Amino acid sequence: LDRISLLIRFVFDWLQQMGSGISLPGRKGCALSLEKRIKYLRETPYSIYLTAETINEFALCFPHTIRTVPGKSITLDSRKIYVVCEGEVDLSTSYPQNKGKVEAKGYLCRKRGGDIVNVCQAQQDVARRMTVRSHKVKDLAEDITTVGSGNSRILLLAGDMCALDKFSKTHPELSKPIVEICTSQIEDRLLTIPFLQEVSKSKLSVLAAMCRYEAFDAGQTVFEEDSDADKLFLVVSGVAQVTAKSDLTSTAPEASPALSEQAVALQRSLVCSGDRKPIEVGTDAPHVAIAELKSGDYFGETALVFNIDRTCSIRTAEKCLFLTVHKTDFENYLKICPIEESLKRVIKQRMVSKLSSLGIPFLNGIPEEMLSSLGTSVAINEIPKDHVIFRQGDVGESFYIIVHGGVRVDTITSIENEANDNSSSTEDGKCSDEGNRDCDEATIESTATENIILGSLGPGQYFGEMSLVNSDSHLRTATVTSTRKSILLSIDKESFQKLFGCNNNILAEFELRLLKNSATLKHVFAHSLGIASFREFLETEHAGENIDFWVAVKDFQANGEDESGKRKERAKHIFVTFCANYADRQVNLPHKLLAEIDTRLHGDEDITSDLFDASMQEIFRLLEKDKFPRYKKSSHFKSFLGRLGIL
């Protein structure tokens, strides 16, 4: 019997080591020495909350171990929480493919030394296996499985939840962080993140199992400005500060011009959406605090979708516990829950709001209710360094705003020189007849090109605006190339027209805001305040009748559906007021145009809305050529822009 008992215990020990989770009654696996348990626990998030005295007592709450080898499945007890001590553990789940049929086993994430594994909590939340109708399968993820990974043996330290509960009651000052790590409802915390709020409960549980806890003592750096960005952080407890280098040029070492404070604030909003505190000009401190993060706040989500460096630093003001999701793990998660567009929508909305709050000209003055629609309409573009965004001569289709990075704008101009055939640039000294060009024996014309750099643009600045404000196809007049990794917001002409086209004043104001002193008479006439301002100017030059004629004709055209008789009466009134020889407010029109209008008015044909089109265009041409240049130099034009908030 003693031999049989010894054999049975040997077999159960072997099964325990292979990860079966089976143990004899009264026997709790192969326990580690207290010193080794303490050593492993010092590598976990628990460590910053434990003292030299309490860590010994805490280690006693982890009496059990699981030993296994790579490739073996691990069965975890729902009454325990696990710490990875040696080796690696992979989490995976099934996810839907081929019209919802669950058949693929997908790798999610890898837990390494010091990581907490509480998969059974997630499995309880998932709860349901694939026992529902097939049309509902797309909303579910199957139970999470754990498998030994890597090249070395795996050792897990298992903590007993009852023992941990007793420890927390004995040490109430440690209760909160211990409970947070052991039993925290991670899903509830993840639901506070906007781009996860529409994710189903089962799929959110999968993401919860992928999260890692990371703990930092007070005064520690979570990440540095300009470092690689690879994680999303959610503050579980504690307070952290968003800090930035006091030197405004530090975020763009490759850019020659110094970034404005406004541009730096825009770039730093990529890390978090906290309110920005004023930077102290002339401070001697290497870093300044620009925002504060507390429990429930999240930051760094742009790292999940963009390959850019951190634009500011995060430092802890007190002991902090974070939940983190690594970029690689998140990419795997997208296989079962494609929420990338939702994440980008949240990021775009943040960018648009930040642009607006900083008074970026593109958005300054746009009504609040339209900003949300704009956030949906714009596209977000990640551009690598030295990438040509568009070339001179391309058809303009989109308008761009720089959020991060920078671009160079240059143009190619032609230089024509005359030279005799002795100085010809052809290799054989003879003229080429390619393209059927004629060659004069005495002289030839050679054309050279010169590349001229027009300047550089940085965060908060924009380019390509003429593609939106020109009604006809617009050819790019310059080439724009990224000077480093950049993030751009863009909006194409069709989306822009859908968003702003229904409100003429807003559309005109947007165009004026973009063009400023480059605005044409067409842009001024498109805004009701512009027409009033230009009329005031014309009155000072005794030429107000011209714009009144233009407005009257515009109104006549807009009422083209009037009855024929009524339309004819209105046309005669315009002619008598502005066109006839005896008119009180006669405009300067060619005799031929006046004769044609008079003939149609006194004929038997119906009067159509195009009666005054040619004369209207003629008056517009005269105003644009003679009056408008003087108007743009006048106080009236400056006052008009000022009323729109355009400086």
XYZ file of C-alpha atoms in Angstrom:
647
model
C 0.000 0.000 0.000
C 2.882 2.378 0.747
C 4.358 1.661 -2.677
C 1.003 2.189 -4.382
C 0.491 5.475 -2.481
C 3.959 6.644 -3.484
C 3.284 5.749 -7.134
C -0.031 7.618 -7.106
C 1.604 10.713 -5.651
C 4.357 10.508 -8.290
C 1.783 10.345 -11.097
C -0.186 13.326 -9.716
C 3.016 15.348 -9.315
C 3.880 14.592 -12.918
C 0.391 15.641 -14.084
C 0.679 18.858 -12.055
C 3.989 19.674 -13.740
C 2.466 19.028 -17.169
C -0.204 21.667 -16.410
C -3.215 19.471 -15.836
C -4.325 21.428 -12.767
C -5.038 18.117 -10.935
C -3.879 17.824 -7.338
C -4.312 15.318 -4.563
C -6.758 16.121 -1.755
C -4.847 18.066 0.860
C -1.851 18.547 -1.422
C -1.395 21.907 -3.251
C 1.145 21.170 -5.906
C 4.907 21.730 -5.840
C 5.355 24.722 -3.557
C 8.278 27.103 -3.991
C 10.374 28.348 -1.134
C 9.238 31.635 0.403
C 12.413 33.360 -0.845
C 11.706 32.384 -4.456
C 8.077 33.459 -4.239
C 9.183 36.849 -2.891
C 11.698 37.146 -5.711
C 9.036 36.537 -8.373
C 6.470 38.812 -6.722
C 8.954 41.680 -6.726
C 8.684 41.616 -10.540
C 4.913 42.216 -10.469
C 2.771 45.377 -10.111
C 2.151 44.401 -6.473
C 5.731 45.235 -5.529
C 5.453 49.041 -5.269
C 2.676 48.740 -2.704
C 4.452 46.203 -0.474
C 7.098 46.819 2.165
C 9.847 44.430 3.229
C 7.580 43.208 6.037
C 4.310 42.868 4.150
C 5.776 41.141 1.089
C 6.662 38.100 3.214
C 3.081 37.774 4.407
C 1.787 38.487 0.905
C 3.960 35.712 -0.578
C 2.242 33.213 1.696
C -0.954 33.875 -0.277
C 0.695 32.225 -3.309
C 1.298 28.652 -2.143
C 0.627 26.847 -5.409
C 2.523 26.501 -8.670
C 1.913 25.211 -12.177
C 4.830 23.883 -14.182
C 4.525 23.005 -17.823
C 6.371 23.100 -21.135
C 5.873 25.110 -24.356
C 2.977 23.913 -26.459
C 0.956 22.469 -23.602
C -2.489 23.819 -22.715
C -2.855 25.163 -19.194
C -6.032 24.726 -17.193
C -6.504 27.580 -14.758
C -8.567 27.572 -11.576
C -11.218 30.292 -11.385
C -10.542 30.615 -7.642
C -6.949 31.658 -8.204
C -4.948 34.455 -9.784
C -1.666 33.639 -11.520
C 1.721 35.295 -11.876
C 4.034 34.350 -14.751
C 7.394 33.592 -13.123
C 9.350 31.827 -15.849
C 8.749 31.297 -19.548
C 5.827 32.717 -21.507
C 2.105 32.060 -21.796
C 0.010 32.741 -24.914
C -3.667 33.684 -24.795
C -5.792 32.816 -27.798
C -9.438 32.657 -28.812
C -11.595 31.605 -31.732
C -12.845 34.328 -34.003
C -15.392 34.367 -36.839
C -14.419 33.865 -40.458
C -16.235 32.863 -43.634
C -19.699 34.302 -43.081
C -19.629 34.037 -39.307
C -18.531 30.405 -38.920
C -16.082 30.203 -36.034
C -13.177 28.092 -37.216
C -9.951 30.028 -36.732
C -7.916 29.926 -33.539
C -6.389 33.373 -33.173
C -3.350 34.374 -31.135
C -4.157 37.359 -28.932
C -1.252 38.202 -26.682
C 1.702 36.834 -24.746
C 2.141 37.103 -20.992
C 5.725 37.245 -19.735
C 7.553 37.336 -16.431
C 5.782 39.539 -13.874
C 2.485 39.611 -15.804
C -0.815 38.781 -14.105
C -3.027 36.113 -15.695
C -6.664 36.140 -14.633
C -8.128 34.469 -17.703
C -10.777 32.568 -15.783
C -12.426 35.863 -14.829
C -12.636 36.664 -18.518
C -13.917 33.177 -19.315
C -16.754 33.639 -16.850
C -17.660 36.888 -18.569
C -17.553 35.313 -22.014
C -19.623 32.457 -20.525
C -21.334 31.494 -23.724
C -19.794 29.089 -26.185
C -20.850 28.775 -29.800
C -24.320 27.388 -29.011
C -26.322 30.270 -30.494
C -27.630 30.717 -33.988
C -25.048 31.330 -36.659
C -26.237 34.884 -37.409
C -25.297 35.880 -33.860
C -21.838 34.309 -33.945
C -20.259 37.464 -35.337
C -20.955 39.233 -32.033
C -19.227 36.606 -29.885
C -15.724 35.368 -29.214
C -15.149 31.850 -27.897
C -13.545 31.098 -24.542
C -9.957 32.146 -24.060
C -7.343 29.400 -23.889
C -3.869 29.554 -22.355
C -0.904 27.671 -23.777
C 2.736 27.501 -22.739
C 4.971 29.394 -25.171
C 8.581 30.330 -25.794
C 11.583 28.013 -25.630
C 11.882 27.349 -21.907
C 9.809 25.678 -19.207
C 6.913 27.646 -17.792
C 6.363 28.368 -14.129
C 3.200 30.032 -12.822
C 2.688 31.107 -9.236
C -0.946 30.682 -8.134
C -2.530 32.976 -5.556
C -5.474 31.837 -3.458
C -8.270 34.431 -3.569
C -9.481 33.609 -0.061
C -5.999 34.109 1.352
C -5.609 37.372 -0.569
C -8.946 38.577 0.787
C -7.787 37.897 4.344
C -4.495 39.698 3.649
C -6.393 42.769 2.388
C -8.533 42.863 5.521
C -5.435 42.613 7.728
C -3.759 45.439 5.799
C -6.565 47.836 4.821
C -4.052 50.398 3.491
C -3.122 47.837 0.820
C -6.643 46.696 0.163
C -7.442 48.988 -2.768
C -4.427 48.245 -5.039
C -4.475 44.534 -4.221
C -8.192 44.252 -4.956
C -7.752 46.317 -8.137
C -5.165 43.892 -9.488
C -6.820 40.683 -8.295
C -10.519 41.245 -8.877
C -10.869 44.468 -10.882
C -13.680 44.467 -13.425
C -11.426 45.473 -16.288
C -14.342 45.476 -18.734
C -16.063 48.262 -16.813
C -12.932 50.374 -17.016
C -12.498 49.688 -20.719
C -16.064 50.838 -21.329
C -15.058 54.354 -20.260
C -12.925 54.600 -23.412
C -15.116 56.089 -26.189
C -13.986 53.848 -29.045
C -14.786 50.709 -26.982
C -18.278 51.679 -25.863
C -20.013 49.883 -28.726
C -18.032 46.655 -28.362
C -20.035 43.605 -27.257
C -19.492 42.290 -23.731
C -17.936 39.035 -24.896
C -15.370 40.708 -27.132
C -14.582 43.289 -24.469
C -13.791 40.419 -22.096
C -11.239 39.162 -24.587
C -9.533 42.550 -24.604
C -9.653 42.613 -20.799
C -7.703 39.361 -20.721
C -5.058 40.921 -22.972
C -4.496 43.894 -20.661
C -1.401 44.086 -18.507
C -1.016 45.811 -15.176
C 1.929 48.158 -14.830
C 2.750 49.890 -11.564
C 4.995 52.918 -11.086
C 6.250 54.532 -7.925
C 5.859 58.272 -7.349
C 8.195 60.403 -9.441
C 8.845 57.732 -12.085
C 8.737 58.284 -15.835
C 6.134 56.213 -17.680
C 7.547 57.216 -21.068
C 9.706 60.019 -22.425
C 9.005 62.557 -25.128
C 10.359 61.409 -28.537
C 10.403 57.736 -27.415
C 8.757 54.921 -29.390
C 4.981 54.773 -28.929
C 3.642 51.253 -28.503
C 0.956 51.182 -25.773
C -2.401 52.498 -24.655
C -2.561 53.369 -20.933
C -5.612 53.518 -18.665
C -5.144 55.004 -15.190
C -6.521 52.593 -12.562
C -5.312 54.538 -9.526
C -2.978 57.415 -8.726
C -2.194 60.714 -10.440
C 0.146 61.259 -13.389
C 1.262 64.410 -15.152
C 1.698 65.093 -18.845
C 4.976 66.985 -19.117
C 6.806 68.508 -22.042
C 10.192 69.969 -22.737
C 10.171 73.693 -22.114
C 12.074 74.246 -25.366
C 9.359 74.576 -28.009
C 11.652 73.383 -30.784
C 12.375 70.097 -29.081
C 9.483 68.190 -30.617
C 10.724 68.810 -34.149
C 14.487 68.387 -34.221
C 14.537 68.076 -37.986
C 12.575 71.256 -38.631
C 14.602 74.399 -39.081
C 11.987 76.978 -38.053
C 10.919 76.937 -34.427
C 7.445 75.556 -33.876
C 4.914 77.929 -32.436
C 3.488 77.192 -28.997
C 0.166 76.583 -30.738
C 1.683 73.949 -33.033
C 3.422 72.187 -30.148
C 0.136 72.033 -28.225
C -1.508 70.428 -31.246
C 1.186 67.756 -31.521
C 1.035 67.002 -27.807
C -2.715 66.478 -27.999
C -1.879 63.219 -29.792
C -0.898 61.729 -26.424
C -3.886 62.804 -24.329
C -6.914 65.067 -24.493
C -6.385 66.764 -21.134
C -6.706 70.540 -20.932
C -3.420 72.180 -21.642
C -1.933 74.496 -19.030
C -0.059 77.603 -20.228
C 3.634 77.059 -20.816
C 5.718 79.358 -18.696
C 7.732 81.428 -21.112
C 11.363 81.733 -20.103
C 11.211 78.999 -17.459
C 14.511 77.421 -16.486
C 12.928 74.021 -15.762
C 13.673 71.351 -18.405
C 10.030 70.166 -18.292
C 6.692 71.834 -17.662
C 3.381 70.211 -16.700
C 0.656 70.664 -19.317
C -2.067 68.263 -18.089
C -3.000 65.987 -15.204
C -4.344 62.447 -15.456
C -6.398 60.693 -12.773
C -8.237 57.414 -12.293
C -10.376 56.649 -15.333
C -8.321 58.764 -17.755
C -6.592 57.132 -20.699
C -3.738 58.225 -22.923
C -1.493 57.069 -25.739
C -4.226 55.551 -27.916
C -2.695 56.996 -31.086
C 0.142 54.505 -30.570
C -2.316 51.742 -31.472
C -2.788 52.992 -35.043
C 0.121 55.315 -35.907
C 3.869 54.826 -36.033
C 4.995 58.114 -34.518
C 7.105 58.929 -31.484
C 5.620 60.226 -28.254
C 5.073 63.974 -28.399
C 5.286 64.506 -24.639
C 6.282 62.681 -21.444
C 4.209 61.093 -18.673
C 5.478 61.176 -15.084
C 3.762 59.902 -11.948
C 2.890 62.414 -9.225
C 2.158 59.542 -6.817
C 2.085 55.758 -6.916
C 0.155 54.764 -10.025
C -1.372 51.595 -11.382
C -2.095 51.399 -15.105
C -3.814 48.945 -17.401
C -1.948 48.756 -20.701
C -2.633 47.314 -24.130
C 0.360 46.778 -26.398
C 0.089 47.749 -30.061
C 0.961 44.237 -31.272
C -1.705 42.704 -29.046
C -4.267 45.266 -30.197
C -3.568 44.399 -33.830
C -4.387 40.773 -33.003
C -7.523 41.880 -31.205
C -8.721 43.657 -34.360
C -9.039 40.223 -35.991
C -12.000 39.387 -33.772
C -13.234 42.932 -33.240
C -12.535 45.354 -36.120
C -12.857 48.665 -34.246
C -10.013 50.532 -35.918
C -12.399 52.923 -37.665
C -14.121 53.708 -34.376
C -10.742 54.458 -32.797
C -9.736 56.678 -35.701
C -13.069 58.504 -35.498
C -12.411 59.366 -31.841
C -8.868 60.498 -32.658
C -10.090 62.626 -35.574
C -12.719 64.280 -33.407
C -10.062 65.097 -30.822
C -7.827 66.582 -33.504
C -10.640 68.711 -34.948
C -11.635 69.944 -31.478
C -8.029 70.798 -30.670
C -7.576 72.628 -33.955
C -10.704 74.642 -33.240
C -9.758 75.475 -29.632
C -6.334 76.689 -30.753
C -7.889 79.101 -33.265
C -6.448 77.404 -36.358
C -7.756 79.556 -39.266
C -9.305 76.611 -41.096
C -11.730 75.968 -38.206
C -11.936 79.343 -36.512
C -15.536 80.536 -36.604
C -17.142 77.283 -37.749
C -20.306 76.679 -35.664
C -19.928 74.113 -32.885
C -22.656 71.896 -34.294
C -20.684 71.482 -37.530
C -17.425 70.434 -35.865
C -18.794 66.973 -35.083
C -19.806 66.471 -38.715
C -16.404 67.697 -39.825
C -14.706 65.127 -37.576
C -16.620 62.431 -39.443
C -15.951 63.867 -42.900
C -12.183 64.291 -42.698
C -9.748 61.489 -43.460
C -6.624 60.847 -41.433
C -3.385 60.115 -43.268
C -0.098 58.775 -41.926
C 2.695 59.912 -44.259
C 6.268 58.543 -44.184
C 9.290 60.804 -44.445
C 10.228 62.100 -47.935
C 6.865 61.103 -49.407
C 5.439 63.256 -52.230
C 1.874 64.134 -51.210
C 1.093 65.727 -54.570
C 3.078 67.111 -57.487
C 2.941 70.355 -59.394
C 0.460 69.914 -62.244
C -1.672 67.269 -60.492
C -5.418 67.884 -60.354
C -6.302 69.206 -56.900
C -8.813 66.989 -55.125
C -8.140 67.393 -51.392
C -7.188 69.944 -48.780
C -4.721 69.046 -45.985
C -4.071 70.186 -42.403
C -0.852 69.173 -40.656
C -1.388 67.696 -37.193
C 2.058 66.203 -36.699
C 5.289 66.439 -38.671
C 6.030 68.843 -41.493
C 6.194 69.342 -45.261
C 8.295 71.229 -47.797
C 6.675 73.201 -50.622
C 8.616 73.762 -53.839
C 7.872 74.656 -57.422
C 9.564 74.157 -60.767
C 9.902 77.148 -63.079
C 11.116 77.236 -66.665
C 14.110 79.327 -67.737
C 14.409 80.020 -71.427
C 17.805 80.990 -72.841
C 19.031 81.688 -76.297
C 22.316 80.223 -77.428
C 23.992 79.654 -80.770
C 24.461 76.148 -82.037
C 28.098 76.109 -80.880
C 26.838 76.101 -77.274
C 24.169 73.484 -77.854
C 23.661 71.060 -75.004
C 23.198 68.035 -77.250
C 25.945 65.465 -77.013
C 26.829 65.414 -80.712
C 26.658 69.167 -81.102
C 23.771 68.868 -83.513
C 20.153 69.922 -83.167
C 17.643 67.214 -82.393
C 14.549 66.962 -84.561
C 12.655 65.008 -81.870
C 9.103 66.233 -81.559
C 9.256 67.852 -85.042
C 11.093 70.897 -83.723
C 12.639 73.201 -86.274
C 16.255 74.149 -85.784
C 17.565 77.471 -86.843
C 21.177 77.181 -88.064
C 22.155 80.392 -86.315
C 20.459 80.041 -82.907
C 18.389 77.569 -80.919
C 16.161 78.031 -77.924
C 17.001 75.840 -74.929
C 14.712 75.500 -71.917
C 15.998 74.734 -68.421
C 14.078 74.241 -65.212
C 14.822 75.516 -61.740
C 13.479 74.041 -58.503
C 12.538 76.784 -56.026
C 11.756 75.983 -52.400
C 8.833 78.152 -51.369
C 8.977 77.262 -47.686
C 8.141 74.721 -44.975
C 4.888 74.096 -43.109
C 4.325 72.565 -39.680
C 1.524 71.512 -37.312
C -1.591 73.680 -37.495
C -0.805 74.913 -41.007
C -2.555 73.768 -44.155
C -2.070 73.445 -47.900
C -4.000 72.502 -51.034
C -6.904 74.802 -50.138
C -7.428 75.991 -53.721
C -8.782 72.553 -54.637
C -11.796 73.329 -52.448
C -12.460 76.954 -53.303
C -12.140 76.686 -57.094
C -15.269 75.570 -58.882
C -13.309 74.184 -61.850
C -10.618 71.521 -61.838
C -7.607 73.126 -60.232
C -4.048 72.105 -61.091
C -1.551 72.095 -58.260
C 0.916 74.968 -58.555
C 3.583 73.368 -56.343
C 4.918 70.041 -55.146
C 4.492 69.152 -51.461
C 6.802 66.592 -49.813
C 6.878 65.388 -46.207
C 10.105 66.237 -44.366
C 9.504 63.631 -41.640
C 6.830 61.222 -40.448
C 3.612 63.197 -40.545
C -0.069 62.918 -39.722
C -2.422 64.920 -41.914
C -6.147 65.505 -41.849
C -7.650 65.797 -45.309
C -11.034 66.526 -46.790
C -11.917 66.081 -50.445
C -13.985 68.499 -52.489
C -17.113 66.330 -52.559
C -17.157 65.854 -48.767
C -16.514 69.551 -48.259
C -19.436 70.537 -50.460
C -21.761 68.126 -48.668
C -20.763 69.567 -45.327
C -20.703 73.303 -46.102
C -22.461 73.646 -49.447
C -25.943 74.029 -47.951
C -24.975 77.256 -46.149
C -23.632 79.896 -48.539
C -22.420 82.248 -45.825
C -20.475 79.538 -43.988
C -19.003 78.289 -47.257
C -17.998 81.812 -48.289
C -16.596 82.557 -44.845
C -14.509 79.405 -44.955
C -13.084 80.363 -48.334
C -12.321 83.909 -47.154
C -10.677 82.532 -44.025
C -8.390 80.429 -46.156
C -7.598 83.032 -48.802
C -7.544 86.252 -46.735
C -5.837 88.897 -48.904
C -5.814 86.495 -51.857
C -9.613 86.504 -51.979
C -11.230 87.435 -55.281
C -14.359 89.476 -55.917
C -16.264 86.214 -56.365
C -15.464 85.217 -52.770
C -16.491 88.611 -51.402
C -19.760 88.551 -53.350
C -20.546 85.076 -51.978
C -20.965 86.486 -48.455
C -23.820 88.806 -47.516
C -21.506 90.960 -45.374
C -19.063 91.108 -48.275
C -21.682 92.533 -50.606
C -22.635 95.161 -48.015
C -18.996 96.077 -47.414
C -18.225 96.408 -51.122
C -21.349 98.533 -51.634
C -20.187 100.939 -48.907
C -16.840 101.241 -50.677
C -18.445 101.822 -54.082
C -20.630 104.574 -52.636
C -17.454 106.437 -51.654
C -16.445 106.257 -55.321
C -19.943 107.152 -56.583
C -20.345 103.745 -58.232
C -22.908 102.037 -56.015
C -25.285 101.488 -58.911
C -23.028 98.747 -60.292
C -23.410 96.398 -57.329
C -27.106 97.236 -56.996
C -27.573 96.205 -60.636
C -25.635 92.963 -59.988
C -27.782 92.154 -56.914
C -31.019 92.932 -58.785
C -30.063 90.616 -61.644
C -29.023 87.901 -59.190
C -32.450 88.090 -57.587
C -34.099 88.031 -61.037
C -32.206 84.843 -61.918
C -33.175 83.201 -58.630
C -36.869 83.758 -59.369
C -36.846 82.176 -62.797
C -39.971 80.137 -61.991
C -42.191 83.255 -61.895
C -45.056 83.566 -64.357
C -43.990 84.902 -67.740
C -45.894 88.171 -67.375
C -44.571 88.857 -63.890
C -41.034 88.032 -64.970
C -41.300 90.491 -67.871
C -42.447 93.296 -65.578
C -39.512 92.696 -63.239
C -37.106 92.689 -66.191
C -38.487 96.005 -67.457
C -38.062 97.524 -63.987
C -34.382 96.518 -63.925
C -33.860 97.903 -67.445
C -35.539 101.229 -66.646
C -33.608 101.618 -63.408
C -30.116 100.687 -64.616
C -29.913 100.317 -68.412
C -32.065 102.832 -70.289
C -30.574 106.093 -71.516
C -32.799 108.011 -69.114
C -32.118 105.667 -66.138
C -31.469 107.394 -62.823
C -28.753 104.878 -61.889
C -27.363 103.979 -65.278
C -24.542 101.439 -65.422
C -21.806 101.464 -68.045
C -22.739 98.742 -70.534
C -21.873 98.430 -74.258
C -24.570 99.685 -76.641
C -24.816 96.276 -78.303
C -25.778 94.546 -75.030
C -28.367 97.224 -74.219
C -29.914 96.935 -77.689
C -30.244 93.153 -77.399
C -32.003 93.424 -74.028
C -34.326 96.164 -75.292
C -35.278 94.110 -78.375
C -36.161 91.044 -76.260
C -38.187 93.129 -73.810
C -40.339 94.597 -76.584
C -40.672 91.386 -78.579
C -43.305 88.675 -78.400
C -40.998 85.993 -76.983
C -41.158 84.922 -73.333
C -38.560 86.468 -71.083
C -36.164 83.896 -69.593
C -33.937 84.195 -66.537
C -30.800 84.530 -68.694
C -31.868 87.913 -70.112
C -29.249 89.925 -68.203
C -26.502 87.266 -68.001
C -24.096 88.919 -70.443
C -24.579 92.394 -68.962
C -24.146 91.023 -65.433
C -20.842 89.398 -66.407
C -19.691 92.652 -68.005
C -20.374 94.678 -64.841
C -18.598 92.031 -62.740
C -15.577 92.214 -65.071
C -15.407 95.989 -64.789
C -15.683 95.935 -60.995
C -13.060 93.209 -60.684
C -10.644 95.041 -62.938
C -11.073 98.615 -61.709
C -12.742 98.844 -58.280
C -11.810 95.633 -56.489
C -7.999 96.180 -56.298
C -8.623 99.531 -54.577
C -11.221 97.968 -52.292
C -8.711 95.384 -51.003
C -6.394 98.231 -49.973
C -9.157 100.122 -48.206
C -10.315 100.102 -44.601
C -13.624 98.649 -45.776
C -11.980 95.345 -46.725
C -10.019 95.163 -43.457
C -13.178 95.891 -41.521
C -15.050 93.165 -43.407
C -12.413 90.543 -42.576
C -12.348 91.772 -38.992
C -16.091 91.220 -38.613
C -15.518 87.591 -39.618
C -12.740 87.229 -37.076
C -10.096 87.008 -39.793
C -6.962 88.849 -38.715
